[in-house]
PDB file of C-alpha atoms and ligand atoms in Angstrom:
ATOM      1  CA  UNK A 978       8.813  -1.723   6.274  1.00 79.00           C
ATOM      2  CA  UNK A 979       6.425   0.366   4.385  1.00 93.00           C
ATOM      3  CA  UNK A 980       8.172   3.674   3.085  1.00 97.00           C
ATOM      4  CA  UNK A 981       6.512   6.743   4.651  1.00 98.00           C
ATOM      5  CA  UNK A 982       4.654   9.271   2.540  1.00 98.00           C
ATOM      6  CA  UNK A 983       5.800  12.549   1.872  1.00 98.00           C
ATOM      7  CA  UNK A 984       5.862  15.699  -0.134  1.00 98.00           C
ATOM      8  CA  UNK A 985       8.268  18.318  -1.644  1.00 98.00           C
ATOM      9  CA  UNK A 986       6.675  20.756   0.852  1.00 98.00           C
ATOM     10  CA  UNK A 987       7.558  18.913   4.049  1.00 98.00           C
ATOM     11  CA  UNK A 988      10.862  17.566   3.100  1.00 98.00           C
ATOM     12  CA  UNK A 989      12.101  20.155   0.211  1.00 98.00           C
ATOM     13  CA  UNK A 990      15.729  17.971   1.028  1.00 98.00           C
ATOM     14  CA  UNK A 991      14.476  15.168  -1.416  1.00 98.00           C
ATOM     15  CA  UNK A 992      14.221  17.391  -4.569  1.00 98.00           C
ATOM     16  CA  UNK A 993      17.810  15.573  -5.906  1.00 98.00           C
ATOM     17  CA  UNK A 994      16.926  12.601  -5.415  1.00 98.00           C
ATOM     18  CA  UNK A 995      13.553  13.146  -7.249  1.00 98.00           C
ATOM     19  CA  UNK A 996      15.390  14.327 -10.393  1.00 97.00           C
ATOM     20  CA  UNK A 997      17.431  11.381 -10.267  1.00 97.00           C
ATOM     21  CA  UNK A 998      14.671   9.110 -10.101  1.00 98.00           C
ATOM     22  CA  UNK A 999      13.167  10.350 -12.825  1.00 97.00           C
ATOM     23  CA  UNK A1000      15.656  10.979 -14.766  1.00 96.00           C
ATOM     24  CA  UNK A1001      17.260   7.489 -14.363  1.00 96.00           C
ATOM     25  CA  UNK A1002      13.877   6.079 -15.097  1.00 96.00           C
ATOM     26  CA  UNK A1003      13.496   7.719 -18.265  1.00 97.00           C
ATOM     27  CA  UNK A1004      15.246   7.987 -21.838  1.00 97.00           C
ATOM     28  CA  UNK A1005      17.478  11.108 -21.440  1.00 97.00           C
ATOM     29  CA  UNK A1006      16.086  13.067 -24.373  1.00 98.00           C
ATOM     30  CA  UNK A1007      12.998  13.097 -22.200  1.00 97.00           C
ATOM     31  CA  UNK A1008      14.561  15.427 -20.182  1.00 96.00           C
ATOM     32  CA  UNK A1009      15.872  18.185 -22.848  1.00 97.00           C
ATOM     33  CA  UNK A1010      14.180  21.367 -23.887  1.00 94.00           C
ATOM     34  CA  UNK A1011      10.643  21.194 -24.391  1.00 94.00           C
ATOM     35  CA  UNK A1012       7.340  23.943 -23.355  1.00 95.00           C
ATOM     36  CA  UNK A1013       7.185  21.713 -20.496  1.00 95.00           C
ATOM     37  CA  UNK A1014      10.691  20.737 -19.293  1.00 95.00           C
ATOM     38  CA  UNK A1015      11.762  24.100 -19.329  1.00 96.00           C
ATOM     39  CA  UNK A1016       8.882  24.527 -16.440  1.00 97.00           C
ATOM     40  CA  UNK A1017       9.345  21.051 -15.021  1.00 97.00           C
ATOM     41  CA  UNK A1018      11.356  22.810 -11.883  1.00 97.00           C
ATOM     42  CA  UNK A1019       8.546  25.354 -11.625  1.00 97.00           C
ATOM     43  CA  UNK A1020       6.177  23.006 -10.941  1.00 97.00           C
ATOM     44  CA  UNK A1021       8.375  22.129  -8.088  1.00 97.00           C
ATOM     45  CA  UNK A1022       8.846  25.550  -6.863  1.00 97.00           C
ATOM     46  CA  UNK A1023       4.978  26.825  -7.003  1.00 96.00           C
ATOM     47  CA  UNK A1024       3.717  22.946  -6.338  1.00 97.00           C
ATOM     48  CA  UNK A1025       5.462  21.466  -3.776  1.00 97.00           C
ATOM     49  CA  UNK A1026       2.514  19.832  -1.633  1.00 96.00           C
ATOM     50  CA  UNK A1027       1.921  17.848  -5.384  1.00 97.00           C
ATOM     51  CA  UNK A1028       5.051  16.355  -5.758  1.00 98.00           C
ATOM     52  CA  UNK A1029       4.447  13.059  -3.216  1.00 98.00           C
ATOM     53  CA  UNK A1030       7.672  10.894  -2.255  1.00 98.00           C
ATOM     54  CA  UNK A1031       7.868   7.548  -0.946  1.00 98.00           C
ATOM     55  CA  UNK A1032      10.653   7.179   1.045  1.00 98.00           C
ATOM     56  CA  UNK A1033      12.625   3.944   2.976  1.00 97.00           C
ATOM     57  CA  UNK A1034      13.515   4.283   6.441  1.00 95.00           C
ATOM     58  CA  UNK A1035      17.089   5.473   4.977  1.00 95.00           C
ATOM     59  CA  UNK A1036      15.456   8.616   3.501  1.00 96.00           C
ATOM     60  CA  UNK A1037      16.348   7.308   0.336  1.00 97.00           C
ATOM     61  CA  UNK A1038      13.476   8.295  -2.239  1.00 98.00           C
ATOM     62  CA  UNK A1039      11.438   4.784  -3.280  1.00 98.00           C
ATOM     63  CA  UNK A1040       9.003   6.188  -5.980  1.00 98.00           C
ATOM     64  CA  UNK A1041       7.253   9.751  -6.676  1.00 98.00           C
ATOM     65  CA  UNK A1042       4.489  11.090  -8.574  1.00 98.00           C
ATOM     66  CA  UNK A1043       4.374  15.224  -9.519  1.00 98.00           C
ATOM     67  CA  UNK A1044       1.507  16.826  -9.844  1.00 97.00           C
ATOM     68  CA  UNK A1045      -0.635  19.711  -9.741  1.00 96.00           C
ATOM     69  CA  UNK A1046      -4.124  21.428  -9.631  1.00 95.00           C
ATOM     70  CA  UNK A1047      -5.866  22.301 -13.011  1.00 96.00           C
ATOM     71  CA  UNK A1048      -9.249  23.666 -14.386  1.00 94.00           C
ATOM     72  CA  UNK A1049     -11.001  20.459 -16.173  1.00 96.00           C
ATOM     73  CA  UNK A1050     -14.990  20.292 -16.772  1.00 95.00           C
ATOM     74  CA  UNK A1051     -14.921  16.837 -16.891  1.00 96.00           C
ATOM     75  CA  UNK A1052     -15.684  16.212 -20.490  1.00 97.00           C
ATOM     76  CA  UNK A1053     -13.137  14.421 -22.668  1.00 96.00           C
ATOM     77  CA  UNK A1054     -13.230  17.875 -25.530  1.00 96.00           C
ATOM     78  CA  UNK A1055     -12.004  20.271 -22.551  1.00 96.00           C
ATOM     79  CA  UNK A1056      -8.523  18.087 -22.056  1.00 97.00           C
ATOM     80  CA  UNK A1057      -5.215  20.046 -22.325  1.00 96.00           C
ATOM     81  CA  UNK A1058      -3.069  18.775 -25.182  1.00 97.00           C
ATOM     82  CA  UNK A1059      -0.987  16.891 -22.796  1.00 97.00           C
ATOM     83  CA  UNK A1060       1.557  17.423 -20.217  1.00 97.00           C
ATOM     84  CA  UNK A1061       3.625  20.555 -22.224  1.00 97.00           C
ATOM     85  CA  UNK A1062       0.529  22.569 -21.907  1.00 97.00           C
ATOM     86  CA  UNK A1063      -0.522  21.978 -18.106  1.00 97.00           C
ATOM     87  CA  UNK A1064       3.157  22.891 -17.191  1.00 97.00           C
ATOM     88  CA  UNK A1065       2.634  26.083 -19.408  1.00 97.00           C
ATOM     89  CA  UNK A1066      -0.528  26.982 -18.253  1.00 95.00           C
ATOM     90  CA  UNK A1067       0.400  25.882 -14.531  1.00 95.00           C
ATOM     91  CA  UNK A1068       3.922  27.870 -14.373  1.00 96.00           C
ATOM     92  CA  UNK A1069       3.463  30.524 -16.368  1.00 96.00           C
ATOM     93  CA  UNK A1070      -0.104  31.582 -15.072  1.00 94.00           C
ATOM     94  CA  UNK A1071      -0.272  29.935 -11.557  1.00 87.00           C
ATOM     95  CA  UNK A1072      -2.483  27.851 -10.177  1.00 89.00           C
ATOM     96  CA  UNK A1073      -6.166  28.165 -11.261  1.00 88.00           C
ATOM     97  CA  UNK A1074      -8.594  30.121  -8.833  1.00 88.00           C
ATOM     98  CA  UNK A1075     -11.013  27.310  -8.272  1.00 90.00           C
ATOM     99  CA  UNK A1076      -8.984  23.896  -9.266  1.00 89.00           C
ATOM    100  CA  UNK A1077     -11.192  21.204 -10.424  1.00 95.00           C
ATOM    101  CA  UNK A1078      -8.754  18.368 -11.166  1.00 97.00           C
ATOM    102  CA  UNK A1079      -5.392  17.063 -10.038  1.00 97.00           C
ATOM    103  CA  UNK A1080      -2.798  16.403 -12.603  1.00 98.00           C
ATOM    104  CA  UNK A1081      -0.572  13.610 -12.775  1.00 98.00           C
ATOM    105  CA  UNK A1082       2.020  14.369 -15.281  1.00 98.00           C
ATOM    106  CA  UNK A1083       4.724  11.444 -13.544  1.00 97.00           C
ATOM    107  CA  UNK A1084       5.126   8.323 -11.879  1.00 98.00           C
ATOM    108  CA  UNK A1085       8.728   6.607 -11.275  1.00 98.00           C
ATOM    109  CA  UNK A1086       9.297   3.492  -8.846  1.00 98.00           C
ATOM    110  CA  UNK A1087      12.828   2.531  -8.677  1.00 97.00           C
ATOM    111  CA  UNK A1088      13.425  -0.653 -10.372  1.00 96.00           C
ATOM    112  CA  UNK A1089      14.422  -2.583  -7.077  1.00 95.00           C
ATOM    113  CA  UNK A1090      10.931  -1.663  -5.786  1.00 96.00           C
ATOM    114  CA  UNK A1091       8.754  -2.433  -8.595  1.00 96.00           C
ATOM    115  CA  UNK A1092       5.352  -4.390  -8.593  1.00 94.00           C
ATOM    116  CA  UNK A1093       5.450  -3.461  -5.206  1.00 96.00           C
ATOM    117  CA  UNK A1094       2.462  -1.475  -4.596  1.00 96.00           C
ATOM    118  CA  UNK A1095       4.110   2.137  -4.631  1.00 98.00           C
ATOM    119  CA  UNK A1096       2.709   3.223  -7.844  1.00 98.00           C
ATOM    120  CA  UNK A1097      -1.236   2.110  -6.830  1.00 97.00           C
ATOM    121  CA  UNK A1098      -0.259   3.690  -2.972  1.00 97.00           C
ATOM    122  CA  UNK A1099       1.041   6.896  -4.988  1.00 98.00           C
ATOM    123  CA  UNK A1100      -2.369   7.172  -7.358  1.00 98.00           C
ATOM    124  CA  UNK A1101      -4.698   6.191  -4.286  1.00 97.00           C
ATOM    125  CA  UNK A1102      -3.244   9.198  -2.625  1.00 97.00           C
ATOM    126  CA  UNK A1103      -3.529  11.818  -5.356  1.00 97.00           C
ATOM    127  CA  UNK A1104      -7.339  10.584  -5.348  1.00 97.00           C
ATOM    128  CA  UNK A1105      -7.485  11.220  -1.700  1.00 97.00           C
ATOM    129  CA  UNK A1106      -5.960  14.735  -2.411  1.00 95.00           C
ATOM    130  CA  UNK A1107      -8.020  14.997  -4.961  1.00 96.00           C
ATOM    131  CA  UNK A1108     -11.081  14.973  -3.293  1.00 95.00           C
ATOM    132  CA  UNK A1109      -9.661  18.100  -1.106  1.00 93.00           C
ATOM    133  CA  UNK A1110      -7.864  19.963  -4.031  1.00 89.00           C
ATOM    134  CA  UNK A1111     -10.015  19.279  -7.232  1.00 92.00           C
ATOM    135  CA  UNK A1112     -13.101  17.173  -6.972  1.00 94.00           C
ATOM    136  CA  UNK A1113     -13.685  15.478 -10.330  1.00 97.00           C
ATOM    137  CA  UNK A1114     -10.765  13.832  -9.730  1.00 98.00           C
ATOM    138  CA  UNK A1115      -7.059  13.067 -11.062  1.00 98.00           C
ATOM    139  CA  UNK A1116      -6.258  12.997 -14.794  1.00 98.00           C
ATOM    140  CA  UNK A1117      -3.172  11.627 -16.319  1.00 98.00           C
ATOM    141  CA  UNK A1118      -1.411  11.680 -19.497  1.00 98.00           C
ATOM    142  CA  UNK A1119      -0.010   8.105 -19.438  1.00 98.00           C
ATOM    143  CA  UNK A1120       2.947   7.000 -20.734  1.00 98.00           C
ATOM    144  CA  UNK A1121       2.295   3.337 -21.651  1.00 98.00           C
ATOM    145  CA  UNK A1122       5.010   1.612 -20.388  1.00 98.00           C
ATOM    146  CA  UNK A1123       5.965  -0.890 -23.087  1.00 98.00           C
ATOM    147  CA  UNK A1124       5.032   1.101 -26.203  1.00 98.00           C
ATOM    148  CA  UNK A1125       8.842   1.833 -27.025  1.00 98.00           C
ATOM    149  CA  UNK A1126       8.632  -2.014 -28.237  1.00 98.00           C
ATOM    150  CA  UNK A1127       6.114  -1.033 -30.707  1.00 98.00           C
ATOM    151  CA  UNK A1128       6.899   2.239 -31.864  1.00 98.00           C
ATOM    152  CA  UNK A1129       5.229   1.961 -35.348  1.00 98.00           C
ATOM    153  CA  UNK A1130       1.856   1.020 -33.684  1.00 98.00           C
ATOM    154  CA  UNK A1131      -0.740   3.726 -33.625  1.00 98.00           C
ATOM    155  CA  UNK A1132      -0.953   4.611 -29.786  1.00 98.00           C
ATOM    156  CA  UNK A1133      -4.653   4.328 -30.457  1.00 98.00           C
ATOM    157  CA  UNK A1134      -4.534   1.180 -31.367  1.00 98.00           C
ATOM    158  CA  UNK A1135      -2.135   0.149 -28.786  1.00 98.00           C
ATOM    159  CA  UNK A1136      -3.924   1.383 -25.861  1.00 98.00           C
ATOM    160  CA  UNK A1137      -6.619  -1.190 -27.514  1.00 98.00           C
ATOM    161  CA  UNK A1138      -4.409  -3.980 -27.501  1.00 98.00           C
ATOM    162  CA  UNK A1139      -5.407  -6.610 -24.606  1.00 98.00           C
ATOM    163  CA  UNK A1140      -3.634  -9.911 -23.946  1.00 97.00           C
ATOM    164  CA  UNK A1141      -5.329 -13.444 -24.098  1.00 97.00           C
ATOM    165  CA  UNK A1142      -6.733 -12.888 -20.349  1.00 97.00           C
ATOM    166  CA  UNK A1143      -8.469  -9.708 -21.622  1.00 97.00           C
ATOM    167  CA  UNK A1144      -6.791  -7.771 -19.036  1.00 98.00           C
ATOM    168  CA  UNK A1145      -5.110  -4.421 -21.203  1.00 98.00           C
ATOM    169  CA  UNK A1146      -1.577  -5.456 -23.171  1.00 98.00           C
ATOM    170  CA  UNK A1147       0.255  -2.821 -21.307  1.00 98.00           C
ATOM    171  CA  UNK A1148       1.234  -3.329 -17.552  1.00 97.00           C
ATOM    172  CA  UNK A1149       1.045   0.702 -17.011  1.00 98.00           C
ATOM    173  CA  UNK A1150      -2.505   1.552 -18.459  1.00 98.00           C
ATOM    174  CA  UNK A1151      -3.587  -1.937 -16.879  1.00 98.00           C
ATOM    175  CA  UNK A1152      -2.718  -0.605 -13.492  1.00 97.00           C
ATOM    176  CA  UNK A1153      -4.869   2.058 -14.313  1.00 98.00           C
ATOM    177  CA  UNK A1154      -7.596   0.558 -15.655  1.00 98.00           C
ATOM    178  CA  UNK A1155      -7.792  -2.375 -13.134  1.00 97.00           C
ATOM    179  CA  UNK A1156      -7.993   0.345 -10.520  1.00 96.00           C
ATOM    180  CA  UNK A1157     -11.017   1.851 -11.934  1.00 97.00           C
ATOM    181  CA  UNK A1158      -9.595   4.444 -14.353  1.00 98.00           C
ATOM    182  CA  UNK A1159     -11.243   5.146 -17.648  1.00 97.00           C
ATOM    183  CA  UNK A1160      -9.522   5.889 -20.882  1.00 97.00           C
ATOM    184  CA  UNK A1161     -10.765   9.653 -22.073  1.00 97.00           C
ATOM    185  CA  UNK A1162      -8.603   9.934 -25.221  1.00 97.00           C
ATOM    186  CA  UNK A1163      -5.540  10.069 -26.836  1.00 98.00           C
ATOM    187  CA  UNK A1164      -3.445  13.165 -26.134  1.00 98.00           C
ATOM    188  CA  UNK A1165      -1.650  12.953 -29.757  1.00 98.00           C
ATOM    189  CA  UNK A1166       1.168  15.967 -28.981  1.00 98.00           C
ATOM    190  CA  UNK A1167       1.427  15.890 -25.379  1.00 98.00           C
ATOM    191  CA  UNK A1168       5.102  16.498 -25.269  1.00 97.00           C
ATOM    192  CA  UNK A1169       7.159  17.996 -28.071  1.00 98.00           C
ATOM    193  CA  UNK A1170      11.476  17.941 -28.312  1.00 98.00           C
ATOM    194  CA  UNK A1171      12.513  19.923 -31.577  1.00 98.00           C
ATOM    195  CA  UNK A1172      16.138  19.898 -31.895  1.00 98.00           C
ATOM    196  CA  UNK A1173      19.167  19.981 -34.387  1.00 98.00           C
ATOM    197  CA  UNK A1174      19.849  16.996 -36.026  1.00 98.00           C
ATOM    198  CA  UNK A1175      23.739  16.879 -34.433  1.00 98.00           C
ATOM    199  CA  UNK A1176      22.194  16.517 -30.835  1.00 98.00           C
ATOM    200  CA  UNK A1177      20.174  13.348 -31.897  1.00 98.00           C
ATOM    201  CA  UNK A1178      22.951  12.103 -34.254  1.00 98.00           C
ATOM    202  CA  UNK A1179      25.495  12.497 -30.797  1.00 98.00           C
ATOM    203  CA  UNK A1180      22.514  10.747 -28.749  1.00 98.00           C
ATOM    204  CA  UNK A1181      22.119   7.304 -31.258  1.00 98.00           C
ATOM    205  CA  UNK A1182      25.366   7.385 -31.903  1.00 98.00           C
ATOM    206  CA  UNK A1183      25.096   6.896 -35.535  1.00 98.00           C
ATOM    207  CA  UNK A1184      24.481   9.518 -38.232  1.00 98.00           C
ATOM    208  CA  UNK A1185      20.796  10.661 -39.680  1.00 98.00           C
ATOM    209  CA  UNK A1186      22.040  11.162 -43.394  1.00 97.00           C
ATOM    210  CA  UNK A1187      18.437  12.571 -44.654  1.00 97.00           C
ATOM    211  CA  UNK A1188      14.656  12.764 -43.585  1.00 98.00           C
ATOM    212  CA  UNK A1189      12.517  10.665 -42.504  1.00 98.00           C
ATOM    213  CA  UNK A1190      11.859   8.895 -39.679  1.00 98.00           C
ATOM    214  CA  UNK A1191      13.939   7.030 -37.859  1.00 98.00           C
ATOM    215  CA  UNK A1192      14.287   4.702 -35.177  1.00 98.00           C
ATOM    216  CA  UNK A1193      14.440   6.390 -31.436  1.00 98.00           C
ATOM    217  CA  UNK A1194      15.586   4.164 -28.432  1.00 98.00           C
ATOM    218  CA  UNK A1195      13.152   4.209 -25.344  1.00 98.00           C
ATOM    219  CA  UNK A1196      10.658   6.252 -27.897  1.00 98.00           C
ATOM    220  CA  UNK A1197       6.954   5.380 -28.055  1.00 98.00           C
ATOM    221  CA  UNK A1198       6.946   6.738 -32.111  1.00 98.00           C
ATOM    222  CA  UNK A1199       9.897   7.340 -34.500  1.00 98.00           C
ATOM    223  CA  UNK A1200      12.031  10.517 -33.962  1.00 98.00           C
ATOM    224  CA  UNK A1201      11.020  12.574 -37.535  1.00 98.00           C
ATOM    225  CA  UNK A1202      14.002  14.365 -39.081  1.00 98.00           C
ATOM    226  CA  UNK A1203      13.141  17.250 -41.495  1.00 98.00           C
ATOM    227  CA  UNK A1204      14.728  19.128 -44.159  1.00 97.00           C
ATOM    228  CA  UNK A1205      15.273  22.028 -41.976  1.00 97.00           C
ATOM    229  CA  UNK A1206      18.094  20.136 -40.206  1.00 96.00           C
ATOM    230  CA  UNK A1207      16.143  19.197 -37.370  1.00 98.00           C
ATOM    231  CA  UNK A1208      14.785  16.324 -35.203  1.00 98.00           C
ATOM    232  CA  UNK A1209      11.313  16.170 -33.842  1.00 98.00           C
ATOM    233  CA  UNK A1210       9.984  14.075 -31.324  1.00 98.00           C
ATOM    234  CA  UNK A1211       6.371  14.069 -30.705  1.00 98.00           C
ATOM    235  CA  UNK A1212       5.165  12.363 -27.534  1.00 98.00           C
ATOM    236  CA  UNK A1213       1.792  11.006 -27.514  1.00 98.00           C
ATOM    237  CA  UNK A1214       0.120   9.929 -24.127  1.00 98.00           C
ATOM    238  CA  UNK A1215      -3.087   8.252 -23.458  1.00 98.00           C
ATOM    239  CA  UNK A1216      -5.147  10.384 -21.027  1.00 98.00           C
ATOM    240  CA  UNK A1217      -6.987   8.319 -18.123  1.00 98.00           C
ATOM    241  CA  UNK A1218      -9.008   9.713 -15.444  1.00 98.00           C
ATOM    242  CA  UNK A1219      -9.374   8.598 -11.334  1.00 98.00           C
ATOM    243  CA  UNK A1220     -12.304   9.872  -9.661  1.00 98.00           C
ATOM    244  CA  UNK A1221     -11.159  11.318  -6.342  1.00 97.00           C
ATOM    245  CA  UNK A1222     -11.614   9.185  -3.087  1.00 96.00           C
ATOM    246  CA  UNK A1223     -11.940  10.840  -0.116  1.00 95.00           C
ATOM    247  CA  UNK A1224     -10.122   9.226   2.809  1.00 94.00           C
ATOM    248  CA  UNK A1225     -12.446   6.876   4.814  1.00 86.00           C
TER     249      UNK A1225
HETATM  250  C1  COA B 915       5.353   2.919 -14.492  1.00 57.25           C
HETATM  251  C2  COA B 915       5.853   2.558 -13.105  1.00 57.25           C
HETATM  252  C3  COA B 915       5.743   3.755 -12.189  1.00 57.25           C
HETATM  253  C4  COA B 915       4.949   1.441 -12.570  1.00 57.25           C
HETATM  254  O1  COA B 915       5.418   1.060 -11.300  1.00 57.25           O
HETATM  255  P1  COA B 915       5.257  -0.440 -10.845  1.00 57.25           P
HETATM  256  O2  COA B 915       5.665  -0.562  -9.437  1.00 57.25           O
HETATM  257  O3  COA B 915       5.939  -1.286 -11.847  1.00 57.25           O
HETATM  258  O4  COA B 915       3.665  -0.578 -10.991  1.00 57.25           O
HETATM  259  P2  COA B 915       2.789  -1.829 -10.847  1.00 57.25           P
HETATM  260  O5  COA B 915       3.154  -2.584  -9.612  1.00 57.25           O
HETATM  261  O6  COA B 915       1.385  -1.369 -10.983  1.00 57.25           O
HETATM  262  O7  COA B 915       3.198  -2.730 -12.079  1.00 57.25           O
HETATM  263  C5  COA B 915       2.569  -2.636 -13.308  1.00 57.25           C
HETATM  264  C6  COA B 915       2.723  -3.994 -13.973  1.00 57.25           C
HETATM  265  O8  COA B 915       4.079  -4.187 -14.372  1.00 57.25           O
HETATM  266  C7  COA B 915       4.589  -5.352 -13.764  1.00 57.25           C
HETATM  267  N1  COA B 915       5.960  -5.124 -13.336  1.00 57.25           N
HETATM  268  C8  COA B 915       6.410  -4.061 -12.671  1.00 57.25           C
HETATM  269  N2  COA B 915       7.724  -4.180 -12.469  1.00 57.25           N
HETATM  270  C9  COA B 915       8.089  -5.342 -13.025  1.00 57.25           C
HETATM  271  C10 COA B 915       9.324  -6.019 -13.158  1.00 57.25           C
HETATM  272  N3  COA B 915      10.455  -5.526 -12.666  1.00 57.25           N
HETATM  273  N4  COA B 915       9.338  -7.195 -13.807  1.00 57.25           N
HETATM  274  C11 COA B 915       8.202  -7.707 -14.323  1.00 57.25           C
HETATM  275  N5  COA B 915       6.997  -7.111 -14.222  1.00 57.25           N
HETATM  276  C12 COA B 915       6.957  -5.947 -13.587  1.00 57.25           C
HETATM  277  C13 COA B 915       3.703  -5.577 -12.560  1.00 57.25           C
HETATM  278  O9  COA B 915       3.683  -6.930 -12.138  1.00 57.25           O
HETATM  279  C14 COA B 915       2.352  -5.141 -13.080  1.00 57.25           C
HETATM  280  O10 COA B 915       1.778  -6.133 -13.887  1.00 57.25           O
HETATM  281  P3  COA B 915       0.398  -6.850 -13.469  1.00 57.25           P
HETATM  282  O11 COA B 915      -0.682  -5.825 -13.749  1.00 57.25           O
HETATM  283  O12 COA B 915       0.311  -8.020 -14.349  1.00 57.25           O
HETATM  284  O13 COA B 915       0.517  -7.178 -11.999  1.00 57.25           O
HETATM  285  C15 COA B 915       7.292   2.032 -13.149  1.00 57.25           C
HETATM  286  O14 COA B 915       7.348   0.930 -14.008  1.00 57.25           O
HETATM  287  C16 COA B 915       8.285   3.102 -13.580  1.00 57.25           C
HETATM  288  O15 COA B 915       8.760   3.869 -12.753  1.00 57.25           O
HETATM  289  N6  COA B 915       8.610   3.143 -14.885  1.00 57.25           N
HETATM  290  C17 COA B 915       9.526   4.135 -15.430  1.00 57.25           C
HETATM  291  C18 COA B 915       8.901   5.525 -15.444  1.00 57.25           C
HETATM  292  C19 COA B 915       7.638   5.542 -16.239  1.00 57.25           C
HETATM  293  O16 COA B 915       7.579   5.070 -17.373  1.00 57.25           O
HETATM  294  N7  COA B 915       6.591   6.098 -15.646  1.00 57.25           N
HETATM  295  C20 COA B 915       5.285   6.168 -16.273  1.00 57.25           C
HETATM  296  C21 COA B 915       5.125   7.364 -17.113  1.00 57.25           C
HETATM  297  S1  COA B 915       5.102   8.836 -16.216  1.00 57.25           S
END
């Protein structure tokens, strides 16, 4: 059976389960203290209609995308930096007076239910929201999928990369693209973790003896260590737009 379609605002009871979807689906120093984590909940709190659930006939959570309204004037020059500034700018100052643009800033499928469908259902209905809540449509800082394989690969030049049936190299962005996304740009900083170099040293599991930059499991570019003692990671995202669709 189909999983029904929901939202934090209707069922507010699914909220655990949509942290531990996400978080299972994700590296855990995705999660730690960043401008944007630190808001993640917020989003939650002041966008509940935004953050859409699939859910089995169980009510067990399937997949879920989180999103929200923003201003955008629908030029490639007026994107945010990524996904730390729209939580900022989201949470801190509310949501915009006249929203042009849905956000995505997440997508997570369980693994059991991949390639099933859920992530296109979940983007076809942000574009249908879309088309209510911010007409030029639904913009998403993308997290390509298999770039922690090739971490020292420009993301530019990555998100270039197609496979010998043209379609794009990376199943995530190809999703996008093959529904009729286009690729705006490259947000370079759109999420950044600063922390001591102890809490990545406990995380690998091995010690970072001097700077550089070293390897980072399940990251799309190498964690850089400084000589301040610290680890930076430095998230870059590839930013795609979805015209909205209104529902036919
Ligand atoms: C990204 C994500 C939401 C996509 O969900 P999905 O259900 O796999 O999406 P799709 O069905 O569109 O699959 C994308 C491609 O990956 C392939 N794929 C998905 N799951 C697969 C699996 N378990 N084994 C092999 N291929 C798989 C699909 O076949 C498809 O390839 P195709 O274009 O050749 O058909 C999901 O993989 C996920 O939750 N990942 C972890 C969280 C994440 O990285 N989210 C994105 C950033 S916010």
């Amino acid at each position: 059976m189909n999983p029904a379609l929901t939202d934090l605002a209707r069922d507010p009871w699914l909220l655990p389960q949509l942290d531990a979807l996400i978080g299972a689906n994700m590296p855990a120093f995705m999660s730690w203290e960043s401008p944007g984590n630190w808001r993640w909940h917020g989003m939650y709190d002041r966008y509940p209609a935004h953050q859409l659930c699939l859910v089995d006939g169980d009510g067990r959570l399937v997949a879920a995308a989180n999103g929200l309204p923003v201003r955008w004037d629908g030029t490639a020059s007026s994107l945010p930096s990524g996904s730390d500034e729209v939580l900022v700018e989201a949470v801190d100052h509310g949501p915009p007076a006249r929203p042009e643009a849905l956000c995505m800033l997440s997508v997570s499928v369980e693994p059991a239910h991949r390639a099933a469908g859920h992530a296109e259902r979940l983007l076809t209905e942000a574009r249908h929201r879309a088309a209510v809540d911010g007409p030029r449509g639904v913009i998403i800082p993308v997290r390509p999928t298999r770039k922690p394989r090739y971490p020292l690969i420009p993301i530019e030049t990555y998100a270039a990369w197609s496979g010998p049936d043209g379609r794009c190299f990376d199943p995530w962005l190809r999703t996008h693209l093959e529904l009729g996304a286009r690729q705006l740009g490259i947000a370079a900083a759109s999420l950044v973790i600063r922390q001591p170099v102890e809490r990545w040293e406990a995380e690998l599991g091995h010690p970072l003896p001097g700077p550089g930059d070293h390897v980072l499991p399940g990251g799309l570019v190498p964690l850089r260590v400084g000589e301040d003692g610290h680890g930076t990671y430095t998230e870059p995202n590839v930013w795609v737009h979805h015209t909205a669709a209104p529902r036919s």
